[in-house]
Steps between C-alpha positions, in 0.01 A plus 500: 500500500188369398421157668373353143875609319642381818374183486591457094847627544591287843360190261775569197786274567775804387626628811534843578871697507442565832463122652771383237747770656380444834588087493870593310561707827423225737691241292854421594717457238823338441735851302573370096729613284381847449503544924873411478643589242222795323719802605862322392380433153305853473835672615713283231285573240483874526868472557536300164298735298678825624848371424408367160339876443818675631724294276274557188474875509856531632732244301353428171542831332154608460530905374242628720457850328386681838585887407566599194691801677804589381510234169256679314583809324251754259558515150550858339178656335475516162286801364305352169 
């Protein structure tokens, strides 16, 4: 770098990704919620949302309509 943008961009007081990662990873820190109990609630969630899925499409009597196979049958032709 150029020791003139050097010198402007050392002087801004917004610090760089770099240094703000680089103090986080020296930092102890106590774990929060998220530390303890992140996976638990991720696990429940998913959980919750594929049983309330299975119960819709299986119990409330939704007609699907997948393949018409075997319901639908051709009509005669008609000469006009």
């Amino acid at each position: 770098m150029f020791p003139l943008a050097k010198n402007a961009l050392g002087r801004l007081p917004v610090r760089s990704i770099q240094q703000m990662v680089a103090r986080r990873s020296h930092q102890k820190r106590t774990p929060d919620f998220h530390d303890q109990y992140g996976n638990a609630v991720l696990i429940g969630g998913a959980t919750f949302c594929i049983a309330v899925w299975t119960y819709t499409a299986t119990q409330i009597g939704i007609e699907w309509n997948l393949s018409p196979v075997g319901r639908v049958t051709p009509k005669e032709w008609r000469d006009q």
